[in-house]
Amino acid sequence: MTKRARAMTGALAIALVAAGCSGTSEELPTPVVEETQNQTTDADGVPQSERADQVLQAVGKALDKVFEAKSIDGSEDRITGPAAQALAAEFSLNERFGSEITKITTEGAASSWAASEEFPRVAMAVTNEAEGENSPQLLVLSQEDGKANYKLWGYASLFPRDTELEFSTDTEALAPTDGEGLVASPEDVVAQYGLRYSGVAVDVPFGIDALQQSISDKRKALKASVGETGEATIVGRRKADVAPLTISTTDGGAVAMAPFEYELKIKRTDPGATITVGDQLAMAINESKDETSYEVQDELVATYDLMVAFYIPPTDGGEVMAIAASTPYLRSITDSGKSEEDEE
């Protein structure tokens, strides 16, 4: 008798983060941005708060254009890095398979701009809920040099939390390796969270967060769905070629954002078994939105990207917490047992 197992991984991959972002704005205190009495001015003598409004309006207009066109072409002067990669991927997946697109807005933004002589300069903004989204968003902007525009570098939906984060309008950016006064440096936080993503024990004191809990639950569900017919796991890691961007908070802590990736792996170990995946995974590997079922031939590997933001408390200030994450998007998918004839 042929054994059969259906791994419901198409919807599962999106649910990894959706479960963590399901809170409403009533459950989520909006981070506070404290006004400083003596605001700085830029080289043109424009108050920083006014310049911030101009930058956010320009980024907002760029976002309106890319969402209308469903393309990031022509947006290079205002959208960059992980944000540009994520939007390009989401538009492509929407066109190919009808996948949903995460909306981003700059409306109602309360922002904090790091004063620094070093580049990249960093700014963060907390916005209202975008249309169709159910929680405020954390936007990260960067300026590569003194002549460049501030550009949207990353974005993520805030998780429900019990405490408020406080930024000041004038703060400072922190180098990735700068852990002075913090429970851990941004670099250590990002590197070890990537290991923790895969269920590995780490030294940084992380609190339990919605994303990690969701991943742990889905990893168990995935293994159970495959049963004895194969092996299944979720392996995560930080993207080592991209450093986190970080600014300080008024309590002596910091907020950092970085891109991550994870691999959803399903390997058939019983030659007589049939393991089937559906939804987006099936459409992607079949390269057809009409083919919503696929039988794993050997080892199927689906790679997803997402952005995660953290609150890093001051020394002796508690645990590091993931406070926001973007919806993961499918970057690639392969099956080592799929023949060239199957791919034609």
mmCIF file of C-alpha atoms in Angstrom:
data_model
loop_
_atom_site.group_PDB
_atom_site.id
_atom_site.type_symbol
_atom_site.label_atom_id
_atom_site.label_comp_id
_atom_site.label_asym_id
_atom_site.label_seq_id
_atom_site.Cartn_x
_atom_site.Cartn_y
_atom_site.Cartn_z
ATOM 1 C CA MET A 1 0.000 0.000 0.000
ATOM 2 C CA THR A 2 1.324 3.422 -0.898
ATOM 3 C CA LYS A 3 1.767 5.802 2.001
ATOM 4 C CA ARG A 4 0.530 9.342 1.510
ATOM 5 C CA ALA A 5 1.260 12.537 3.382
ATOM 6 C CA ARG A 6 0.027 15.990 2.550
ATOM 7 C CA ALA A 7 2.272 18.778 3.848
ATOM 8 C CA MET A 8 0.181 21.928 3.972
ATOM 9 C CA THR A 9 3.193 24.152 3.439
ATOM 10 C CA GLY A 10 1.815 26.675 0.997
ATOM 11 C CA ALA A 11 -0.315 28.445 3.558
ATOM 12 C CA LEU A 12 1.984 27.460 6.424
ATOM 13 C CA ALA A 13 4.874 29.601 5.234
ATOM 14 C CA ILE A 14 2.827 32.784 5.304
ATOM 15 C CA ALA A 15 1.248 31.819 8.622
ATOM 16 C CA LEU A 16 4.675 31.822 10.260
ATOM 17 C CA VAL A 17 4.556 35.590 10.546
ATOM 18 C CA ALA A 18 0.868 36.282 10.109
ATOM 19 C CA ALA A 19 0.204 34.723 13.493
ATOM 20 C CA GLY A 20 2.663 37.102 15.070
ATOM 21 C CA CYS A 21 1.169 40.190 13.439
ATOM 22 C CA SER A 22 -2.485 39.531 14.180
ATOM 23 C CA GLY A 23 -2.898 42.115 16.915
ATOM 24 C CA THR A 24 -4.983 45.242 16.459
ATOM 25 C CA SER A 25 -3.809 48.762 17.147
ATOM 26 C CA GLU A 26 -5.751 48.738 20.450
ATOM 27 C CA GLU A 27 -3.487 45.938 21.666
ATOM 28 C CA LEU A 28 -0.326 47.649 20.507
ATOM 29 C CA PRO A 29 0.891 50.850 22.199
ATOM 30 C CA THR A 30 2.419 53.106 19.561
ATOM 31 C CA PRO A 31 6.079 53.907 20.263
ATOM 32 C CA VAL A 32 6.481 57.412 21.618
ATOM 33 C CA VAL A 33 8.668 59.996 19.921
ATOM 34 C CA GLU A 34 9.671 62.688 22.369
ATOM 35 C CA GLU A 35 10.196 66.210 21.017
ATOM 36 C CA THR A 36 13.518 67.757 21.981
ATOM 37 C CA GLN A 37 13.582 71.389 23.100
ATOM 38 C CA ASN A 38 16.433 72.378 20.791
ATOM 39 C CA GLN A 39 15.949 70.645 17.488
ATOM 40 C CA THR A 40 18.910 70.433 15.148
ATOM 41 C CA THR A 41 18.907 71.881 11.645
ATOM 42 C CA ASP A 42 20.400 70.499 8.475
ATOM 43 C CA ALA A 43 23.042 72.129 6.280
ATOM 44 C CA ASP A 44 20.367 74.356 4.716
ATOM 45 C CA GLY A 45 19.135 75.554 8.108
ATOM 46 C CA VAL A 46 15.873 73.579 7.843
ATOM 47 C CA PRO A 47 14.591 72.202 11.202
ATOM 48 C CA GLN A 48 14.989 68.439 11.362
ATOM 49 C CA SER A 49 11.269 67.825 11.975
ATOM 50 C CA GLU A 50 10.402 69.763 8.805
ATOM 51 C CA ARG A 51 13.043 67.947 6.779
ATOM 52 C CA ALA A 52 11.704 64.641 8.139
ATOM 53 C CA ASP A 53 8.223 65.487 6.892
ATOM 54 C CA GLN A 54 9.627 66.264 3.445
ATOM 55 C CA VAL A 55 11.551 62.987 3.306
ATOM 56 C CA LEU A 56 8.578 60.902 4.431
ATOM 57 C CA GLN A 57 6.315 62.626 1.897
ATOM 58 C CA ALA A 58 8.824 61.863 -0.869
ATOM 59 C CA VAL A 59 9.093 58.222 0.202
ATOM 60 C CA GLY A 60 5.290 58.045 0.415
ATOM 61 C CA LYS A 61 4.932 59.341 -3.148
ATOM 62 C CA ALA A 62 7.472 56.792 -4.360
ATOM 63 C CA LEU A 63 5.528 54.016 -2.633
ATOM 64 C CA ASP A 64 2.265 55.190 -4.183
ATOM 65 C CA LYS A 65 3.857 54.970 -7.632
ATOM 66 C CA VAL A 66 5.366 51.501 -7.167
ATOM 67 C CA PHE A 67 2.131 50.082 -5.769
ATOM 68 C CA GLU A 68 0.135 51.561 -8.638
ATOM 69 C CA ALA A 69 2.572 50.185 -11.224
ATOM 70 C CA LYS A 70 3.337 47.009 -9.239
ATOM 71 C CA SER A 71 6.969 47.598 -10.128
ATOM 72 C CA ILE A 72 9.939 49.192 -8.372
ATOM 73 C CA ASP A 73 11.369 50.515 -11.641
ATOM 74 C CA GLY A 74 12.311 54.164 -11.291
ATOM 75 C CA SER A 75 12.141 54.161 -7.471
ATOM 76 C CA GLU A 76 15.892 53.792 -6.844
ATOM 77 C CA ASP A 77 16.195 57.310 -5.439
ATOM 78 C CA ARG A 78 13.756 56.541 -2.570
ATOM 79 C CA ILE A 79 13.615 52.739 -2.057
ATOM 80 C CA THR A 80 16.656 50.530 -1.539
ATOM 81 C CA GLY A 81 18.123 47.445 0.132
ATOM 82 C CA PRO A 82 15.897 44.757 1.649
ATOM 83 C CA ALA A 83 12.780 46.910 1.099
ATOM 84 C CA ALA A 84 13.389 47.112 -2.657
ATOM 85 C CA GLN A 85 14.109 43.381 -2.861
ATOM 86 C CA ALA A 86 10.961 42.506 -0.920
ATOM 87 C CA LEU A 87 8.677 44.737 -2.990
ATOM 88 C CA ALA A 88 10.111 43.460 -6.277
ATOM 89 C CA ALA A 89 9.560 39.874 -5.135
ATOM 90 C CA GLU A 90 6.014 40.548 -3.910
ATOM 91 C CA PHE A 91 5.043 42.201 -7.195
ATOM 92 C CA SER A 92 6.497 39.277 -9.146
ATOM 93 C CA LEU A 93 4.708 36.679 -6.985
ATOM 94 C CA ASN A 94 1.453 38.622 -7.315
ATOM 95 C CA GLU A 95 1.734 38.672 -11.100
ATOM 96 C CA ARG A 96 2.658 34.990 -11.350
ATOM 97 C CA PHE A 97 0.420 33.437 -8.696
ATOM 98 C CA GLY A 98 -1.955 36.113 -7.419
ATOM 99 C CA SER A 99 -0.206 36.338 -4.044
ATOM 100 C CA GLU A 100 -1.188 39.183 -1.731
ATOM 101 C CA ILE A 101 0.982 42.299 -1.600
ATOM 102 C CA THR A 102 1.911 43.901 1.740
ATOM 103 C CA LYS A 103 0.871 47.552 1.674
ATOM 104 C CA ILE A 104 3.215 50.164 3.160
ATOM 105 C CA THR A 105 2.310 53.697 4.189
ATOM 106 C CA THR A 106 4.085 56.737 5.638
ATOM 107 C CA GLU A 107 0.817 58.236 6.911
ATOM 108 C CA GLY A 108 0.724 59.330 10.537
ATOM 109 C CA ALA A 109 4.432 58.655 10.892
ATOM 110 C CA ALA A 110 6.199 59.539 14.132
ATOM 111 C CA SER A 111 9.886 59.489 13.314
ATOM 112 C CA SER A 112 13.322 59.550 14.913
ATOM 113 C CA TRP A 113 16.401 60.698 12.975
ATOM 114 C CA ALA A 114 19.866 59.712 14.137
ATOM 115 C CA ALA A 115 22.363 62.563 14.234
ATOM 116 C CA SER A 116 25.730 61.156 13.152
ATOM 117 C CA GLU A 117 28.812 62.116 11.168
ATOM 118 C CA GLU A 118 29.148 58.498 10.073
ATOM 119 C CA PHE A 119 27.269 56.877 7.182
ATOM 120 C CA PRO A 120 24.886 55.325 6.614
ATOM 121 C CA ARG A 121 22.712 57.667 8.645
ATOM 122 C CA VAL A 122 19.603 55.988 10.013
ATOM 123 C CA ALA A 123 16.017 57.043 10.674
ATOM 124 C CA MET A 124 13.043 55.050 11.925
ATOM 125 C CA ALA A 125 9.350 55.860 11.703
ATOM 126 C CA VAL A 126 6.220 54.262 13.141
ATOM 127 C CA THR A 127 3.198 54.697 10.884
ATOM 128 C CA ASN A 128 -0.537 54.138 10.979
ATOM 129 C CA GLU A 129 -1.932 50.843 9.705
ATOM 130 C CA ALA A 130 -1.719 50.638 5.928
ATOM 131 C CA GLU A 131 -4.878 49.786 3.982
ATOM 132 C CA GLY A 132 -5.635 46.087 4.437
ATOM 133 C CA GLU A 133 -3.082 45.688 7.262
ATOM 134 C CA ASN A 134 -3.983 45.273 10.931
ATOM 135 C CA SER A 135 -1.032 46.769 12.805
ATOM 136 C CA PRO A 136 1.242 49.828 12.606
ATOM 137 C CA GLN A 137 4.476 49.493 10.684
ATOM 138 C CA LEU A 138 8.078 50.238 11.565
ATOM 139 C CA LEU A 139 9.949 51.829 8.659
ATOM 140 C CA VAL A 140 13.746 52.099 8.529
ATOM 141 C CA LEU A 141 15.373 54.683 6.284
ATOM 142 C CA SER A 142 19.039 55.144 5.445
ATOM 143 C CA GLN A 143 21.252 57.779 3.826
ATOM 144 C CA GLU A 144 24.400 56.381 2.225
ATOM 145 C CA ASP A 145 26.291 59.681 2.006
ATOM 146 C CA GLY A 146 25.788 63.404 2.409
ATOM 147 C CA LYS A 147 24.634 63.899 -1.180
ATOM 148 C CA ALA A 148 22.201 60.967 -1.276
ATOM 149 C CA ASN A 149 18.496 60.992 -0.455
ATOM 150 C CA TYR A 150 17.162 59.187 2.570
ATOM 151 C CA LYS A 151 15.655 55.961 1.225
ATOM 152 C CA LEU A 152 13.285 53.342 2.586
ATOM 153 C CA TRP A 153 15.598 50.467 3.555
ATOM 154 C CA GLY A 154 13.309 48.139 5.497
ATOM 155 C CA TYR A 155 9.779 47.716 6.853
ATOM 156 C CA ALA A 156 7.966 45.396 9.252
ATOM 157 C CA SER A 157 4.634 45.091 11.051
ATOM 158 C CA LEU A 158 4.783 45.661 14.809
ATOM 159 C CA PHE A 159 3.825 42.850 17.165
ATOM 160 C CA PRO A 160 1.390 43.423 20.041
ATOM 161 C CA ARG A 161 3.365 44.266 23.174
ATOM 162 C CA ASP A 162 2.713 45.423 26.720
ATOM 163 C CA THR A 163 5.272 48.222 26.947
ATOM 164 C CA GLU A 164 6.027 51.323 24.949
ATOM 165 C CA LEU A 165 9.313 52.102 23.211
ATOM 166 C CA GLU A 166 10.440 55.684 23.392
ATOM 167 C CA PHE A 167 12.580 57.389 20.766
ATOM 168 C CA SER A 168 13.688 61.011 20.784
ATOM 169 C CA THR A 169 13.518 63.193 17.689
ATOM 170 C CA ASP A 170 17.300 63.550 17.831
ATOM 171 C CA THR A 171 19.079 60.313 18.680
ATOM 172 C CA GLU A 172 22.159 58.439 17.559
ATOM 173 C CA ALA A 173 22.840 55.544 15.257
ATOM 174 C CA LEU A 174 24.836 52.612 16.593
ATOM 175 C CA ALA A 175 27.453 50.625 14.744
ATOM 176 C CA PRO A 176 26.513 46.937 14.293
ATOM 177 C CA THR A 177 29.270 45.827 16.665
ATOM 178 C CA ASP A 178 28.663 48.533 19.287
ATOM 179 C CA GLY A 179 27.294 46.801 22.362
ATOM 180 C CA GLU A 180 28.438 49.305 24.959
ATOM 181 C CA GLY A 181 25.675 49.766 27.517
ATOM 182 C CA LEU A 182 23.490 47.094 25.868
ATOM 183 C CA VAL A 183 22.817 43.481 26.822
ATOM 184 C CA ALA A 184 24.312 42.562 23.419
ATOM 185 C CA SER A 185 25.534 44.314 20.286
ATOM 186 C CA PRO A 186 23.147 44.548 17.307
ATOM 187 C CA GLU A 187 25.454 42.213 15.368
ATOM 188 C CA ASP A 188 25.369 39.559 18.094
ATOM 189 C CA VAL A 189 21.587 39.872 18.417
ATOM 190 C CA VAL A 190 21.047 39.355 14.693
ATOM 191 C CA ALA A 191 23.561 36.509 14.351
ATOM 192 C CA GLN A 192 22.231 34.588 17.350
ATOM 193 C CA TYR A 193 18.582 35.160 16.488
ATOM 194 C CA GLY A 194 19.332 33.497 13.168
ATOM 195 C CA LEU A 195 20.641 30.454 15.067
ATOM 196 C CA ARG A 196 17.662 30.532 17.421
ATOM 197 C CA TYR A 197 15.468 30.596 14.328
ATOM 198 C CA SER A 198 16.674 27.023 13.725
ATOM 199 C CA GLY A 199 16.091 25.913 17.311
ATOM 200 C CA VAL A 200 19.751 26.254 18.397
ATOM 201 C CA ALA A 201 20.565 27.357 21.977
ATOM 202 C CA VAL A 202 22.213 30.804 22.127
ATOM 203 C CA ASP A 203 23.889 33.136 24.646
ATOM 204 C CA VAL A 204 21.900 36.331 24.022
ATOM 205 C CA PRO A 205 18.954 36.575 26.466
ATOM 206 C CA PHE A 206 15.975 36.524 24.118
ATOM 207 C CA GLY A 207 12.410 36.727 25.354
ATOM 208 C CA ILE A 208 9.662 34.586 23.843
ATOM 209 C CA ASP A 209 8.191 36.429 20.866
ATOM 210 C CA ALA A 210 5.330 35.820 18.469
ATOM 211 C CA LEU A 211 7.582 35.015 15.509
ATOM 212 C CA GLN A 212 9.718 32.410 17.274
ATOM 213 C CA GLN A 213 6.687 30.785 18.855
ATOM 214 C CA SER A 214 4.960 30.582 15.503
ATOM 215 C CA ILE A 215 8.043 29.063 13.867
ATOM 216 C CA SER A 216 8.382 26.477 16.613
ATOM 217 C CA ASP A 217 4.707 25.510 16.325
ATOM 218 C CA LYS A 218 4.846 25.251 12.539
ATOM 219 C CA ARG A 219 8.051 23.230 12.609
ATOM 220 C CA LYS A 220 6.294 20.670 14.817
ATOM 221 C CA ALA A 221 3.183 20.710 12.607
ATOM 222 C CA LEU A 222 5.273 20.236 9.475
ATOM 223 C CA LYS A 223 7.090 17.238 10.928
ATOM 224 C CA ALA A 224 3.790 15.722 12.052
ATOM 225 C CA SER A 225 2.229 16.174 8.595
ATOM 226 C CA VAL A 226 5.094 14.311 6.910
ATOM 227 C CA GLY A 227 5.214 11.602 9.552
ATOM 228 C CA GLU A 228 7.351 8.536 8.835
ATOM 229 C CA THR A 229 7.324 9.111 5.083
ATOM 230 C CA GLY A 230 10.043 11.741 5.184
ATOM 231 C CA GLU A 231 11.907 14.480 7.022
ATOM 232 C CA ALA A 232 10.812 18.075 7.391
ATOM 233 C CA THR A 233 12.274 21.106 9.099
ATOM 234 C CA ILE A 234 12.634 24.880 9.025
ATOM 235 C CA VAL A 235 16.181 26.259 9.126
ATOM 236 C CA GLY A 236 16.765 30.004 9.547
ATOM 237 C CA ARG A 237 19.740 32.379 9.447
ATOM 238 C CA ARG A 238 20.549 36.045 9.184
ATOM 239 C CA LYS A 239 21.678 37.388 5.812
ATOM 240 C CA ALA A 240 25.371 37.764 6.524
ATOM 241 C CA ASP A 241 26.043 40.258 3.732
ATOM 242 C CA VAL A 242 23.689 42.901 5.215
ATOM 243 C CA ALA A 243 24.498 44.624 8.517
ATOM 244 C CA PRO A 244 21.664 45.643 10.862
ATOM 245 C CA LEU A 245 20.644 49.306 11.063
ATOM 246 C CA THR A 246 20.200 50.573 14.625
ATOM 247 C CA ILE A 247 19.227 53.663 16.608
ATOM 248 C CA SER A 248 19.123 54.270 20.356
ATOM 249 C CA THR A 249 16.045 54.624 22.560
ATOM 250 C CA THR A 250 15.550 57.038 25.450
ATOM 251 C CA ASP A 251 16.008 54.308 28.077
ATOM 252 C CA GLY A 252 19.553 53.561 26.909
ATOM 253 C CA GLY A 253 18.488 50.627 24.762
ATOM 254 C CA ALA A 254 18.268 50.352 20.980
ATOM 255 C CA VAL A 255 16.078 49.205 18.099
ATOM 256 C CA ALA A 256 17.709 47.277 15.255
ATOM 257 C CA MET A 257 16.401 45.818 11.996
ATOM 258 C CA ALA A 258 18.007 43.219 9.750
ATOM 259 C CA PRO A 259 17.003 40.843 6.933
ATOM 260 C CA PHE A 260 16.753 37.104 7.519
ATOM 261 C CA GLU A 261 16.095 34.025 5.432
ATOM 262 C CA TYR A 262 14.750 30.601 6.232
ATOM 263 C CA GLU A 263 14.571 27.345 4.361
ATOM 264 C CA LEU A 264 11.580 25.047 4.544
ATOM 265 C CA LYS A 265 12.896 21.580 3.761
ATOM 266 C CA ILE A 266 10.870 18.447 2.981
ATOM 267 C CA LYS A 267 12.726 15.252 2.086
ATOM 268 C CA ARG A 268 11.047 12.019 1.017
ATOM 269 C CA THR A 269 12.831 9.111 2.708
ATOM 270 C CA ASP A 270 10.325 6.349 1.929
ATOM 271 C CA PRO A 271 10.577 5.485 -1.807
ATOM 272 C CA GLY A 272 7.008 4.212 -1.782
ATOM 273 C CA ALA A 273 5.565 7.298 -0.143
ATOM 274 C CA THR A 274 3.876 10.289 -1.713
ATOM 275 C CA ILE A 275 4.382 13.688 -0.099
ATOM 276 C CA THR A 276 2.308 16.448 -1.629
ATOM 277 C CA VAL A 277 2.615 20.207 -1.228
ATOM 278 C CA GLY A 278 0.046 22.717 -2.390
ATOM 279 C CA ASP A 279 -0.818 26.376 -2.842
ATOM 280 C CA GLN A 280 2.035 28.790 -3.594
ATOM 281 C CA LEU A 281 4.794 26.179 -3.277
ATOM 282 C CA ALA A 282 3.122 23.953 -5.841
ATOM 283 C CA MET A 283 2.411 26.837 -8.205
ATOM 284 C CA ALA A 284 5.992 28.082 -7.927
ATOM 285 C CA ILE A 285 7.728 24.779 -8.595
ATOM 286 C CA ASN A 286 5.204 23.897 -11.325
ATOM 287 C CA GLU A 287 5.648 27.442 -12.705
ATOM 288 C CA SER A 288 1.894 27.659 -13.193
ATOM 289 C CA LYS A 289 -0.807 29.265 -11.060
ATOM 290 C CA ASP A 290 -3.228 26.609 -12.324
ATOM 291 C CA GLU A 291 -1.198 23.680 -10.937
ATOM 292 C CA THR A 292 -1.837 23.789 -7.188
ATOM 293 C CA SER A 293 -0.492 20.372 -6.240
ATOM 294 C CA TYR A 294 3.023 18.920 -6.445
ATOM 295 C CA GLU A 295 4.488 15.580 -5.356
ATOM 296 C CA VAL A 296 7.935 15.874 -3.763
ATOM 297 C CA GLN A 297 10.441 13.801 -5.748
ATOM 298 C CA ASP A 298 13.429 13.866 -3.385
ATOM 299 C CA GLU A 299 14.205 16.955 -1.265
ATOM 300 C CA LEU A 300 12.178 20.105 -1.730
ATOM 301 C CA VAL A 301 13.786 23.321 -0.465
ATOM 302 C CA ALA A 302 11.818 26.590 -0.396
ATOM 303 C CA THR A 303 13.735 29.717 0.633
ATOM 304 C CA TYR A 304 11.948 32.726 2.121
ATOM 305 C CA ASP A 305 13.182 36.201 3.027
ATOM 306 C CA LEU A 306 11.827 38.587 5.650
ATOM 307 C CA MET A 307 12.880 41.520 7.852
ATOM 308 C CA VAL A 308 12.863 41.436 11.660
ATOM 309 C CA ALA A 309 13.249 44.311 14.148
ATOM 310 C CA PHE A 310 14.430 43.983 17.744
ATOM 311 C CA TYR A 311 14.385 45.966 20.940
ATOM 312 C CA ILE A 312 17.778 45.579 22.662
ATOM 313 C CA PRO A 313 17.563 46.705 26.306
ATOM 314 C CA PRO A 314 20.358 48.415 28.217
ATOM 315 C CA THR A 315 22.696 46.300 30.331
ATOM 316 C CA ASP A 316 20.724 44.562 33.101
ATOM 317 C CA GLY A 317 17.569 45.852 31.446
ATOM 318 C CA GLY A 318 15.954 42.534 30.571
ATOM 319 C CA GLU A 319 15.614 40.387 27.471
ATOM 320 C CA VAL A 320 16.023 41.142 23.778
ATOM 321 C CA MET A 321 12.648 41.035 22.038
ATOM 322 C CA ALA A 322 11.661 40.752 18.397
ATOM 323 C CA ILE A 323 9.150 43.594 18.049
ATOM 324 C CA ALA A 324 8.255 43.489 14.352
ATOM 325 C CA ALA A 325 8.529 41.309 11.252
ATOM 326 C CA SER A 326 7.591 41.558 7.616
ATOM 327 C CA THR A 327 5.549 38.904 5.826
ATOM 328 C CA PRO A 328 7.996 36.358 4.363
ATOM 329 C CA TYR A 329 8.167 36.078 0.600
ATOM 330 C CA LEU A 330 9.230 33.072 -1.464
ATOM 331 C CA ARG A 331 12.621 33.729 -3.063
ATOM 332 C CA SER A 332 13.362 30.338 -4.594
ATOM 333 C CA ILE A 333 12.229 26.725 -4.666
ATOM 334 C CA THR A 334 13.936 23.539 -5.853
ATOM 335 C CA ASP A 335 13.460 19.775 -5.726
ATOM 336 C CA SER A 336 16.670 17.775 -6.105
ATOM 337 C CA GLY A 337 14.688 14.891 -7.595
ATOM 338 C CA LYS A 338 12.928 16.920 -10.272
ATOM 339 C CA SER A 339 14.195 15.862 -13.705
ATOM 340 C CA GLU A 340 14.875 18.144 -16.656
ATOM 341 C CA GLU A 341 11.889 16.562 -18.393
ATOM 342 C CA ASP A 342 9.710 17.619 -15.458
ATOM 343 C CA GLU A 343 10.987 21.204 -15.779
ATOM 344 C CA GLU A 344 10.197 21.454 -19.499
#
